[in-house]
Amino acid sequence: MLRDRTVAFLCLALTAIIWSTPITFFDTEFEGVDNDRMEWSCPRPILSPSPDVVDLDVVRAELADTPNGIVQSGHPQCRLLNGTQLVLGLLSLAGGIWKGRLWWLSTSDARAEKKFARLHAKTSGKPKGMLD
């Protein structure tokens, strides 16, 4: 069984990974587009939650203009995928905050005892100052 702080850390790390890593592997086939000659890409989800729509007719025209080269383009599904990654990151962030709050509340008594012990460790128990 994992502790609350471990789960909170894992959720926050997962959020960072989801939001900062764009999807780069695409195996979707489109009519008139040769995937062997295409280099698909997507922007990072946190920087571009709703990227521009990719026109496949423009991609086909670029492929026709460069018969032997590789054409770079954003993937047509990036718009949907980035939104999905953004929502998954938000869910993971919410889980991390929730578990972090549970951990913080469960350890509040121990923190209060440490603070009390630290504040009263250097006193002798005798009154000081004007109370002498």
Short mmCIF file of C-alpha atoms in Angstrom, two decimals:
data_model
loop_
_atom_site.label_atom_id
_atom_site.label_comp_id
_atom_site.label_asym_id
_atom_site.label_seq_id
_atom_site.Cartn_x
_atom_site.Cartn_y
_atom_site.Cartn_z
CA MET A 1 0.00 0.00 0.00
CA LEU A 2 1.41 3.37 -1.00
CA ARG A 3 1.49 6.31 1.35
CA ASP A 4 -0.48 9.46 0.57
CA ARG A 5 2.66 11.51 -0.06
CA THR A 6 3.98 8.90 -2.52
CA VAL A 7 0.72 8.88 -4.45
CA ALA A 8 0.65 12.70 -4.46
CA PHE A 9 4.22 12.81 -5.82
CA LEU A 10 3.42 10.22 -8.50
CA CYS A 11 0.31 12.13 -9.59
CA LEU A 12 2.19 15.42 -9.81
CA ALA A 13 5.05 13.78 -11.73
CA LEU A 14 2.53 12.20 -14.09
CA THR A 15 0.93 15.61 -14.63
CA ALA A 16 4.28 17.11 -15.59
CA ILE A 17 5.02 14.27 -17.99
CA ILE A 18 1.58 14.40 -19.62
CA TRP A 19 1.64 18.16 -20.11
CA SER A 20 5.22 18.43 -21.36
CA THR A 21 5.48 15.43 -23.70
CA PRO A 22 3.85 15.67 -27.11
CA ILE A 23 2.69 12.53 -28.86
CA THR A 24 5.13 11.75 -31.67
CA PHE A 25 4.21 8.25 -32.87
CA PHE A 26 1.40 8.14 -35.42
CA ASP A 27 0.33 5.15 -37.47
CA THR A 28 -2.88 6.63 -38.88
CA GLU A 29 -3.37 6.27 -42.63
CA PHE A 30 -4.94 9.03 -44.69
CA GLU A 31 -6.00 8.72 -48.31
CA GLY A 32 -3.31 10.08 -50.60
CA VAL A 33 -0.72 10.53 -47.82
CA ASP A 34 2.32 8.26 -47.69
CA ASN A 35 3.28 7.84 -44.03
CA ASP A 36 6.79 6.72 -45.01
CA ARG A 37 7.46 10.18 -46.43
CA MET A 38 5.76 12.10 -43.64
CA GLU A 39 7.24 13.36 -40.41
CA TRP A 40 4.24 14.04 -38.18
CA SER A 41 4.57 16.17 -35.06
CA CYS A 42 2.43 17.73 -32.35
CA PRO A 43 3.09 20.74 -30.12
CA ARG A 44 3.34 20.32 -26.35
CA PRO A 45 -0.14 20.09 -24.82
CA ILE A 46 0.43 22.71 -22.12
CA LEU A 47 1.79 25.28 -24.59
CA SER A 48 -0.81 24.62 -27.28
CA PRO A 49 -3.99 23.01 -25.93
CA SER A 50 -5.84 23.58 -29.20
CA PRO A 51 -3.40 23.63 -32.14
CA ASP A 52 -4.32 24.75 -35.64
CA VAL A 53 -6.26 22.42 -37.88
CA VAL A 54 -4.10 20.63 -40.45
CA ASP A 55 -5.44 20.69 -44.01
CA LEU A 56 -4.74 17.34 -45.66
CA ASP A 57 -5.04 18.89 -49.12
CA VAL A 58 -2.06 21.13 -48.33
CA VAL A 59 -0.11 18.09 -47.07
CA ARG A 60 -0.92 16.18 -50.26
CA ALA A 61 0.21 19.15 -52.36
CA GLU A 62 3.51 19.33 -50.43
CA LEU A 63 4.03 15.60 -50.99
CA ALA A 64 3.43 16.07 -54.72
CA ASP A 65 5.89 19.01 -54.84
CA THR A 66 8.69 17.03 -53.15
CA PRO A 67 8.71 13.60 -54.81
CA ASN A 68 11.76 12.23 -52.95
CA GLY A 69 11.91 14.29 -49.76
CA ILE A 70 10.32 14.02 -46.36
CA VAL A 71 7.52 16.46 -45.54
CA GLN A 72 7.08 17.77 -42.01
CA SER A 73 3.62 18.64 -40.79
CA GLY A 74 1.45 18.69 -37.72
CA HIS A 75 -0.78 15.66 -37.41
CA PRO A 76 -4.51 16.15 -38.10
CA GLN A 77 -5.41 14.44 -34.80
CA CYS A 78 -3.23 16.73 -32.64
CA ARG A 79 -6.16 19.00 -31.89
CA LEU A 80 -8.09 16.16 -30.25
CA LEU A 81 -5.04 14.51 -28.67
CA ASN A 82 -3.75 17.71 -27.04
CA GLY A 83 -7.15 18.38 -25.50
CA THR A 84 -7.26 14.83 -24.19
CA GLN A 85 -3.77 15.14 -22.72
CA LEU A 86 -4.72 18.43 -21.09
CA VAL A 87 -7.78 16.86 -19.42
CA LEU A 88 -5.76 13.83 -18.26
CA GLY A 89 -3.16 16.16 -16.79
CA LEU A 90 -5.86 18.12 -14.96
CA LEU A 91 -7.29 14.90 -13.51
CA SER A 92 -3.84 13.80 -12.40
CA LEU A 93 -3.17 17.23 -10.89
CA ALA A 94 -6.47 17.11 -8.99
CA GLY A 95 -5.58 13.65 -7.65
CA GLY A 96 -2.14 14.86 -6.57
CA ILE A 97 -3.60 17.89 -4.78
CA TRP A 98 -6.24 15.77 -3.08
CA LYS A 99 -3.78 13.13 -1.85
CA GLY A 100 -1.30 15.84 -0.86
CA ARG A 101 -3.97 17.55 1.23
CA LEU A 102 -4.88 14.25 2.90
CA TRP A 103 -1.21 13.69 3.74
CA TRP A 104 -0.84 17.27 5.05
CA LEU A 105 -3.89 16.91 7.30
CA SER A 106 -2.85 13.48 8.58
CA THR A 107 0.55 14.80 9.66
CA SER A 108 -0.68 18.07 11.23
CA ASP A 109 -0.63 16.68 14.80
CA ALA A 110 2.98 15.51 14.46
CA ARG A 111 4.02 18.93 13.09
CA ALA A 112 2.22 20.70 15.95
CA GLU A 113 3.96 18.49 18.55
CA LYS A 114 7.36 19.19 17.01
CA LYS A 115 6.68 22.92 17.02
CA PHE A 116 5.53 22.82 20.66
CA ALA A 117 8.61 20.83 21.67
CA ARG A 118 10.90 23.22 19.80
CA LEU A 119 9.32 26.29 21.42
CA HIS A 120 9.50 24.91 24.96
CA ALA A 121 12.80 23.03 24.81
CA LYS A 122 14.94 25.96 26.03
CA THR A 123 12.82 27.04 29.00
CA SER A 124 13.74 26.17 32.56
CA GLY A 125 10.22 26.42 33.89
CA LYS A 126 11.14 29.36 36.12
CA PRO A 127 9.60 32.81 35.52
CA LYS A 128 11.84 35.38 33.90
CA GLY A 129 11.89 39.13 33.59
CA MET A 130 9.55 41.22 35.70
CA LEU A 131 7.98 38.20 37.34
CA ASP A 132 11.08 37.53 39.53
#
